[in-house]
Amino acid sequence: MTTRLAVRCAMATLAGSVLTLPAHAQIDEIVVTATKREQTLQDVPVAVSVVQPEVMAQAQIIDILDLQSIVPSLRVTQLQTSTQTNFLIRGFGNGANNPGIEPAVGVFIDGVYRSRSAAQIGDLLDIERIEVVKGPQSTLFGKNASVGVINIVTQRPSREFGGHAEASIGNYNQRILQGRVTGPLGEATAFSLTGNINKRDGYFRNLFTGDDLNERDRWSLRGQLLWEPSDTQSWRLIGDISRIDEACCGVSNLVDGPTGAAVRAVGGDIFPEDPFARRGFFDVQPENRVDNSGLSLQGDFDLGALTLTSITAFRTQEARFDYDTDFTSADLVPTNESIQDIDTYTQELRLAYLGDGPITWQVGGLFMREEVEYINGIQLGSAFRTYASLLAGDPAAFDGLEAALGLPSGILFGAGQGNRAVFEQDNNFYSLFGQMDWALTDRATLTLGLAYLNDRKKVSATDNHTDVFSQLNFVDIGFAVTLDGLLQAGLPIEVAGPIADQGSVTPCGPNGAAPQPPNCNPFLALYPLQFIIPLDGFRNERTSDSRLNYNIRLAYEVSDNLNVYAAWATGYKATSWNLSLDTRPFGGPGSSPLGGFDNPFYPRFGTRFADPEKVEVRELGLKGQWADVALNVAVFEQVVKDFQSNIFVGTGFVLANAGRQTTKGLEFDLQYRPLTALELAVSGTFLDPRYDSFPGATGVDGPVDLSGERPSGIHRTSLSTAATWYWQAGQVDGFVRADYLYEDNVRLVSNVPPEVGSRQVNQLNASVGLSLEDWDVVLWGRNLTNNDFLISAFPSVAQSGSFSGYPNQPRTWGITLRRTF
């Protein structure tokens, strides 16, 4: 399906409705807090997509992963564990696979910042609305909102007793129980308690163990107390706790490369190149366990023309992951364990003036302190030595190497050898912000916002490295062997030394190749097998970043139904540290992840951290709402400087700043209700992204210059259409809904060939619901056409020439019964 055809189909559907149906229905007004004060969606001069709880119930939106099917500017990618998730808005975002890389999309729940994806991806409970705010929001939201914000608002407790109980069953043995109860606890106090259990069998089969992967096994509980002792004072205490304990995630074989024969020779197996069979051979069943909990207290005080708001929160996250790193049934690298312990404290204060004059304003500050402890360990399996010998082309290669170096027999690639590192990061962040709205005329409003951000991090790392092979310096070894041979041949030291030195850094060609480089070093061919490299630990290294961000908006009310605005805003995300086994000291001039300028093979250099990323957006917008039509349009140019890119290269991640990226785009949200019984919606995002500068990027065959190229993973066209028909028969109310998501073909990552790793999305979801008094029943289905596509792809671990990928979730369906009281 082409982009042009998709657009025509969507527009034709709406045009046909306009021509044939009378317009007399009413579209409800939506209130949002995207600017940290209540405004209608039409009035707020910011690009926002809003999802209401009614739509979530009809479309079976359970978590943020589901949310992207109806918000085309949002994309969520789930990778090797249940919570290793990237959120992208307008094509950009980061944060997965490394707890030191904070996300570029800020997620806030009831005004409290959730700093990592593992604290953001749980099921959505008692939602009042979800706001996807597009473009940099660093001025008001501060911490890591450089490309956008997902602002989740939950329902407040009610002073009237009520609630609901809900049960769902579906294919893959899905079982969901959810409930909420709310009511008074005296004249001034109300409470609510919400909980859920979500279980489902996996849809990806591990053929080695016979178990399923990609299951659901999670629960959560949220309690709230609302105390309003007077008309001018309100307190809201919220506590939540949740657990995820799942086997995730299945990896499909995309290309069985030249190393496949070696994997099979050591007793392993690889499923054929059929990624959407959702089958694989893994000798270790992955473990994913995440415990989240938090407590927040919000106080609101009406001081006449002034309003004071305080939000105090403490959150803790404990997580453990372990999975089969090589994704085969061979005992190569069976252990890749991660243990995270993250404690986050935040305090926000805001003072707002909403008087009757032409100027209103708000000022405030946000303080955050976070402590991160991260343990990452990797171990070799019993088959890796034989596997490495086969790759070296000599079954006795390492026997001879051990004898030549005087090492104990069998010491190289011993089972259980590896590296275990402990990282600690202390982060102190604060922002001071202010924003003024100045009514220039009755219809024109100028908004000026300014924020000072200060982010300081202190990081330490230690490791226990036991992989003997990766500690060998083959440059020095080659020099010694060559020098010894030349001396024995009778050359004087002043002649033999320079020759041996030259030979020590020159790799030999393939066996039998002619002519070979003079005095080449054959040991350098073993360099790729040294992927568990010593960490080179460090203590109390620091970064201190500060930035002044601003936003300028001019909004004009053309009529009571139509507003337009122009905006210019900046965003900022501070330094991200490479808290992983791939962290390396920075090299000198000309250095690369393979080594320094004078010695391209040893020692190894890389990145210890990535510099801050800076975003600037210029935007023109239109917002209109009439009786039966609501239309929001934004045209923008977004420039991202020093984007923090983190890409997997087969044996580790390369963290680098991606120079400069420019994206020109158009977004629109259109709702049309020609009849009370019929509601139509179309939303779309059209992007034209380019790397203005990205030398040294990671390509299929090594470093490449992507300057002038289109970034991977960003769809040019994303379209979501939805139609809902409401009907009534006697005392029974009902609805029929269908929504469709289209995303054009895109290359997933720069170091996987596009013919191997690309995706196009054509996903259809539908539901049918009935309501009778206090009972509701909904029959639903997601991805009804069983559309297959890859979420992401990567070079297979320690298997040069092979590629792997993550397939999407297949068709799911079920039925939900809800009782409201």
Coordinates of C-alpha atoms in Angstrom, one line a residue, residues 403-801:
A403 CA 51.9 -23.7 24.7
A404 CA 53.7 -20.8 22.9
L405 CA 52.8 -18.4 25.7
G406 CA 53.4 -20.8 28.5
L407 CA 49.8 -20.7 29.7
P408 CA 48.1 -23.6 31.4
S409 CA 46.4 -26.0 29.0
G410 CA 42.7 -25.2 28.5
I411 CA 42.9 -21.8 30.2
L412 CA 41.7 -19.9 27.1
F413 CA 37.9 -19.6 26.7
G414 CA 37.3 -21.6 29.8
A415 CA 33.7 -22.1 30.8
G416 CA 32.5 -19.5 33.3
Q417 CA 35.1 -17.0 32.3
G418 CA 33.8 -13.5 31.5
N419 CA 33.4 -10.1 33.2
R420 CA 31.2 -8.8 36.0
A421 CA 31.0 -5.0 36.4
V422 CA 29.5 -2.8 39.1
F423 CA 28.4 0.7 38.1
E424 CA 27.3 3.5 40.5
Q425 CA 25.8 6.8 39.3
D426 CA 24.6 9.7 41.5
N427 CA 22.6 12.3 39.6
N428 CA 21.6 15.7 41.0
F429 CA 19.4 17.8 38.7
Y430 CA 17.5 21.0 39.1
S431 CA 15.6 23.3 36.9
L432 CA 14.2 26.8 37.5
F433 CA 11.5 27.9 35.1
G434 CA 9.1 30.6 34.3
Q435 CA 6.5 31.2 31.7
M436 CA 4.4 34.3 30.9
D437 CA 1.2 34.6 28.8
W438 CA 0.7 38.2 27.6
A439 CA -2.7 39.0 26.0
L440 CA -1.6 41.6 23.4
T441 CA -5.1 42.0 22.2
D442 CA -8.4 40.2 22.8
R443 CA -7.4 37.6 20.3
A444 CA -3.5 37.6 20.3
T445 CA -1.4 36.0 23.1
L446 CA 2.3 36.0 23.3
T447 CA 3.9 33.3 25.4
L448 CA 7.5 33.5 26.7
G449 CA 9.1 30.7 28.6
L450 CA 12.6 30.4 30.0
A451 CA 14.2 27.6 32.1
Y452 CA 17.7 27.0 33.5
L453 CA 18.7 23.3 33.7
N454 CA 21.6 22.0 35.7
D455 CA 22.5 18.3 35.7
R456 CA 25.5 16.8 37.6
K457 CA 26.5 13.2 37.5
K458 CA 29.1 11.3 39.5
V459 CA 30.0 7.8 38.1
S460 CA 32.2 4.9 39.3
A461 CA 32.8 1.5 37.8
T462 CA 34.7 -1.6 38.9
D463 CA 34.9 -5.0 37.3
N464 CA 36.1 -8.6 37.9
H465 CA 37.5 -9.7 34.6
T466 CA 38.3 -13.4 34.2
D467 CA 38.4 -14.0 30.4
V468 CA 42.1 -14.7 29.9
F469 CA 41.9 -14.6 26.1
S470 CA 40.6 -11.0 26.0
Q471 CA 43.4 -9.9 28.2
L472 CA 46.1 -10.9 25.7
N473 CA 47.8 -8.1 23.8
F474 CA 48.4 -9.6 20.4
V475 CA 50.3 -6.6 19.2
D476 CA 52.9 -7.1 21.8
I477 CA 52.8 -10.9 21.4
G478 CA 53.2 -10.5 17.6
F479 CA 56.1 -8.2 18.1
A480 CA 57.9 -10.6 20.5
V481 CA 57.4 -13.6 18.2
T482 CA 58.6 -11.7 15.1
L483 CA 61.5 -10.1 16.9
D484 CA 62.6 -13.5 18.2
G485 CA 62.4 -15.0 14.8
L486 CA 64.5 -12.2 13.2
L487 CA 67.2 -12.4 15.9
Q488 CA 67.4 -16.1 15.4
A489 CA 67.9 -15.5 11.7
G490 CA 71.0 -13.5 12.5
L491 CA 69.7 -9.9 12.0
P492 CA 71.2 -7.4 14.5
I493 CA 68.7 -5.8 17.0
E494 CA 68.9 -2.4 15.3
V495 CA 67.6 -3.9 12.1
A496 CA 65.3 -6.6 13.6
G497 CA 63.5 -4.1 16.0
P498 CA 62.0 -1.8 13.4
I499 CA 60.9 -4.7 11.2
A500 CA 59.3 -6.5 14.1
D501 CA 57.5 -3.4 15.2
Q502 CA 56.1 -2.9 11.7
G503 CA 55.0 -6.5 11.6
S504 CA 53.3 -6.3 15.0
V505 CA 50.6 -4.0 13.8
T506 CA 50.0 -5.5 10.3
P507 CA 47.4 -8.2 10.1
C508 CA 48.0 -11.2 7.9
G509 CA 45.7 -12.1 5.0
P510 CA 43.7 -15.3 4.6
N511 CA 45.7 -18.5 4.7
G512 CA 47.3 -19.2 1.4
A513 CA 46.8 -15.6 0.2
A514 CA 49.7 -14.2 -1.8
P515 CA 51.5 -11.9 -1.4
Q516 CA 51.2 -11.6 2.3
P517 CA 52.2 -8.3 4.0
P518 CA 55.8 -8.4 5.1
N519 CA 56.4 -9.8 8.6
C520 CA 52.6 -9.7 9.2
N521 CA 51.3 -10.5 12.7
P522 CA 49.0 -13.6 12.4
F523 CA 47.7 -13.1 15.9
L524 CA 45.7 -10.0 14.9
A525 CA 43.2 -12.2 13.1
L526 CA 42.1 -13.4 16.6
Y527 CA 41.1 -9.8 17.6
P528 CA 37.4 -10.2 16.9
L529 CA 37.2 -13.0 19.5
Q530 CA 38.3 -10.6 22.2
F531 CA 34.8 -9.2 22.8
I532 CA 34.8 -9.5 26.6
I533 CA 37.3 -6.7 27.0
P534 CA 38.5 -5.5 30.4
L535 CA 36.5 -2.5 31.6
D536 CA 39.4 -0.2 32.8
G537 CA 37.5 0.8 35.9
F538 CA 37.2 4.3 37.2
R539 CA 36.2 6.2 40.3
N540 CA 34.1 9.3 40.8
E541 CA 34.3 10.6 37.3
R542 CA 32.0 13.6 36.9
T543 CA 30.1 15.7 34.4
S544 CA 28.4 18.9 35.0
D545 CA 26.0 20.3 32.4
S546 CA 23.8 23.4 32.3
R547 CA 21.6 25.0 29.7
L548 CA 19.2 27.8 29.3
N549 CA 16.1 26.7 27.3
Y550 CA 13.3 28.9 26.0
N551 CA 10.0 28.8 24.2
I552 CA 8.4 31.6 22.3
R553 CA 4.8 31.2 21.0
L554 CA 2.4 33.6 19.4
A555 CA -1.2 32.5 19.3
Y556 CA -4.0 34.2 17.5
E557 CA -7.8 33.5 17.8
V558 CA -9.0 33.9 14.2
S559 CA -12.6 33.1 15.4
D560 CA -14.4 31.4 18.3
N561 CA -13.7 28.1 16.5
L562 CA -10.3 28.6 15.0
N563 CA -6.9 29.3 16.5
V564 CA -3.4 29.5 14.9
Y565 CA 0.0 29.7 16.5
A566 CA 3.7 30.0 15.7
A567 CA 6.3 28.6 18.1
W568 CA 10.0 28.4 18.5
A569 CA 11.3 26.2 21.3
T570 CA 14.5 24.4 22.5
G571 CA 15.1 21.2 24.3
Y572 CA 18.0 19.6 26.1
K573 CA 19.1 16.3 27.5
A574 CA 22.2 16.1 29.6
T575 CA 25.3 13.8 29.3
S576 CA 24.5 10.1 29.2
W577 CA 27.1 7.8 30.7
N578 CA 27.9 4.4 29.1
L579 CA 27.1 2.2 32.1
S580 CA 27.8 -1.1 30.3
L581 CA 30.5 -3.6 29.7
D582 CA 31.2 -1.7 26.5
T583 CA 32.3 1.5 28.2
R584 CA 35.8 2.5 27.1
P585 CA 38.2 5.5 27.7
F586 CA 38.2 8.0 25.0
G587 CA 41.1 7.7 22.5
G588 CA 43.4 10.3 21.0
P589 CA 43.3 11.9 17.6
G590 CA 42.1 9.4 14.9
S591 CA 41.0 6.8 17.5
S592 CA 38.1 4.5 17.0
P593 CA 36.4 1.7 18.9
L594 CA 39.2 -0.6 17.6
G595 CA 42.0 1.4 19.0
G596 CA 44.2 4.5 18.9
F597 CA 45.8 6.5 16.1
D598 CA 49.2 5.0 16.3
N599 CA 48.0 1.5 17.2
P600 CA 44.7 0.5 15.5
F601 CA 44.4 -2.8 17.4
Y602 CA 45.4 -2.2 21.0
P603 CA 44.6 -0.7 23.5
R604 CA 40.9 -0.4 22.8
F605 CA 39.2 3.0 22.9
G606 CA 35.5 3.9 22.7
T607 CA 33.2 6.2 24.6
R608 CA 32.8 6.7 28.3
F609 CA 29.8 9.0 27.8
A610 CA 27.9 10.9 25.2
D611 CA 27.7 14.6 25.2
P612 CA 24.4 16.4 25.8
E613 CA 21.8 16.5 23.0
K614 CA 20.2 19.8 22.0
V615 CA 16.9 20.2 20.1
E616 CA 15.4 23.2 18.4
V617 CA 12.0 23.3 16.8
R618 CA 10.2 25.9 14.7
E619 CA 6.5 25.2 14.3
L620 CA 3.3 26.6 12.8
G621 CA 0.0 25.2 14.0
L622 CA -3.8 25.4 13.5
K623 CA -6.5 24.3 15.9
G624 CA -10.1 24.3 15.1
Q625 CA -13.2 22.9 16.7
W626 CA -16.8 23.3 15.4
A627 CA -19.9 21.5 16.3
D628 CA -19.1 18.3 14.4
V629 CA -15.4 18.7 13.3
A630 CA -12.2 19.1 15.2
L631 CA -8.9 19.7 13.3
N632 CA -5.4 20.1 14.6
V633 CA -2.5 20.7 12.2
A634 CA 1.2 21.3 12.9
V635 CA 4.0 22.0 10.4
F636 CA 7.5 22.0 11.9
E637 CA 11.2 21.8 11.4
Q638 CA 13.1 20.0 14.1
V639 CA 16.9 20.1 14.5
V640 CA 18.6 17.6 16.8
K641 CA 22.3 18.3 17.6
D642 CA 24.5 15.5 19.1
F643 CA 21.7 12.9 19.3
Q644 CA 22.8 10.2 21.7
S645 CA 22.9 7.1 19.4
N646 CA 23.5 3.6 20.9
I647 CA 23.7 0.8 18.3
F648 CA 24.5 -2.8 18.7
V649 CA 27.4 -4.1 16.6
G650 CA 27.3 -7.9 17.3
T651 CA 29.6 -8.0 20.4
G652 CA 28.5 -4.8 22.2
F653 CA 27.0 -1.3 21.9
V654 CA 28.6 1.8 20.4
L655 CA 27.5 4.9 22.1
A656 CA 28.1 8.0 20.0
N657 CA 26.8 11.5 19.3
A658 CA 25.1 11.6 15.9
G659 CA 26.2 15.0 14.7
R660 CA 23.2 17.0 13.5
Q661 CA 19.8 15.8 12.2
T662 CA 17.0 17.8 10.6
T663 CA 13.4 16.7 10.3
K664 CA 10.8 18.6 8.4
G665 CA 7.3 17.3 9.1
L666 CA 3.5 17.7 9.1
E667 CA 1.1 16.3 11.6
F668 CA -2.7 16.4 11.7
D669 CA -5.5 15.1 13.9
L670 CA -9.0 15.2 12.4
Q671 CA -12.2 14.2 14.1
Y672 CA -15.6 14.3 12.4
R673 CA -19.0 13.4 13.9
P674 CA -21.6 13.7 11.1
L675 CA -24.1 11.9 13.3
T676 CA -24.6 11.3 16.9
A677 CA -24.1 7.6 16.0
L678 CA -21.0 8.0 13.9
E679 CA -17.5 9.1 14.9
L680 CA -14.7 9.2 12.4
A681 CA -11.0 10.0 13.1
V682 CA -7.9 10.3 10.9
S683 CA -4.4 11.3 12.2
G684 CA -1.1 11.3 10.4
T685 CA 2.5 12.2 10.6
F686 CA 4.6 12.9 7.5
L687 CA 8.4 13.3 8.1
D688 CA 11.4 14.1 5.9
P689 CA 14.4 13.4 8.1
R690 CA 18.1 13.8 7.2
Y691 CA 21.5 13.5 8.8
D692 CA 23.1 16.9 8.2
S693 CA 26.3 15.5 9.7
F694 CA 27.1 12.0 11.1
P695 CA 30.6 10.9 10.2
G696 CA 31.9 7.8 11.9
A697 CA 28.4 6.2 12.1
T698 CA 28.0 2.5 12.4
G699 CA 27.4 0.7 9.1
V700 CA 27.1 -2.9 8.0
D701 CA 30.8 -3.2 7.3
G702 CA 32.2 -0.7 9.8
P703 CA 32.3 3.0 10.3
V704 CA 30.5 5.0 7.5
D705 CA 29.6 8.6 6.9
L706 CA 25.8 9.0 6.9
S707 CA 25.9 12.8 6.3
G708 CA 23.1 13.6 3.9
E709 CA 21.4 10.2 4.4
R710 CA 18.0 9.4 5.8
P711 CA 18.2 8.1 9.4
S712 CA 17.1 4.5 9.9
G713 CA 14.0 3.6 11.8
I714 CA 12.0 6.8 11.0
H715 CA 8.9 6.2 8.9
R716 CA 8.2 9.0 6.4
T717 CA 4.4 8.3 6.6
S718 CA 2.3 7.1 9.5
L719 CA -1.5 7.1 9.3
S720 CA -4.1 6.0 11.8
T721 CA -7.8 5.9 10.9
A722 CA -10.7 5.0 13.1
A723 CA -14.5 4.7 12.8
T724 CA -16.9 4.1 15.6
W725 CA -20.7 3.5 15.1
Y726 CA -23.0 3.8 18.2
W727 CA -26.4 2.2 18.2
Q728 CA -29.3 1.5 20.6
A729 CA -31.9 -1.2 20.7
G730 CA -34.3 -0.9 23.6
Q731 CA -32.3 -0.8 26.8
V732 CA -29.1 -2.0 25.1
D733 CA -26.5 0.4 23.9
G734 CA -23.8 -0.8 21.6
F735 CA -20.8 0.2 19.4
V736 CA -18.7 -1.1 16.6
R737 CA -15.2 0.2 16.2
A738 CA -12.3 -0.3 13.8
D739 CA -8.9 1.4 13.6
Y740 CA -6.2 0.9 11.1
L741 CA -2.5 1.9 11.3
Y742 CA -0.3 2.3 8.3
E743 CA 3.5 3.0 8.3
D744 CA 5.5 3.0 5.2
N745 CA 8.6 0.8 4.6
V746 CA 11.7 1.8 6.5
R747 CA 15.2 0.4 7.1
L748 CA 15.4 -0.5 10.8
V749 CA 19.0 0.1 11.7
S750 CA 22.1 1.3 9.8
N751 CA 24.2 -1.8 10.4
V752 CA 21.7 -4.3 9.1
P753 CA 21.1 -4.5 5.3
P754 CA 17.7 -3.1 4.3
E755 CA 16.8 -6.2 2.5
V756 CA 17.2 -8.1 5.8
G757 CA 16.0 -5.6 8.4
S758 CA 13.1 -3.3 7.3
R759 CA 9.5 -3.0 8.2
Q760 CA 6.1 -1.8 6.9
V761 CA 3.0 -1.8 9.1
N762 CA -0.6 -2.5 8.1
Q763 CA -2.4 -3.2 11.3
L764 CA -6.2 -3.5 11.8
N765 CA -7.9 -3.6 15.2
A766 CA -11.6 -3.9 15.8
S767 CA -14.1 -4.3 18.7
V768 CA -17.8 -4.7 19.3
G769 CA -19.4 -3.7 22.6
L770 CA -22.8 -3.9 24.4
S771 CA -24.0 -2.1 27.5
L772 CA -27.0 -3.0 29.6
E773 CA -27.5 -0.9 32.7
D774 CA -24.3 -1.4 34.7
W775 CA -22.9 -4.3 32.6
D776 CA -20.6 -3.9 29.6
V777 CA -19.2 -6.6 27.3
V778 CA -16.6 -6.0 24.6
L779 CA -15.4 -8.4 22.0
W780 CA -12.1 -7.2 20.6
G781 CA -9.3 -8.2 18.3
R782 CA -5.9 -6.6 17.6
N783 CA -3.8 -7.1 14.5
L784 CA -6.7 -8.9 12.9
T785 CA -5.0 -9.3 9.6
N786 CA -2.0 -11.0 11.3
N787 CA 0.3 -8.4 9.8
D788 CA 3.9 -9.5 10.2
F789 CA 6.7 -6.9 10.7
L790 CA 10.0 -6.6 12.6
I791 CA 10.3 -4.3 15.6
S792 CA 14.1 -4.1 15.3
A793 CA 17.1 -6.0 14.0
F794 CA 20.7 -6.4 14.9
P795 CA 24.0 -8.3 14.0
S796 CA 23.8 -11.7 15.7
V797 CA 26.0 -12.0 18.8
A798 CA 29.6 -13.2 18.1
Q799 CA 28.3 -14.6 14.7
S800 CA 29.8 -12.4 12.0
G801 CA 27.6 -12.3 8.9

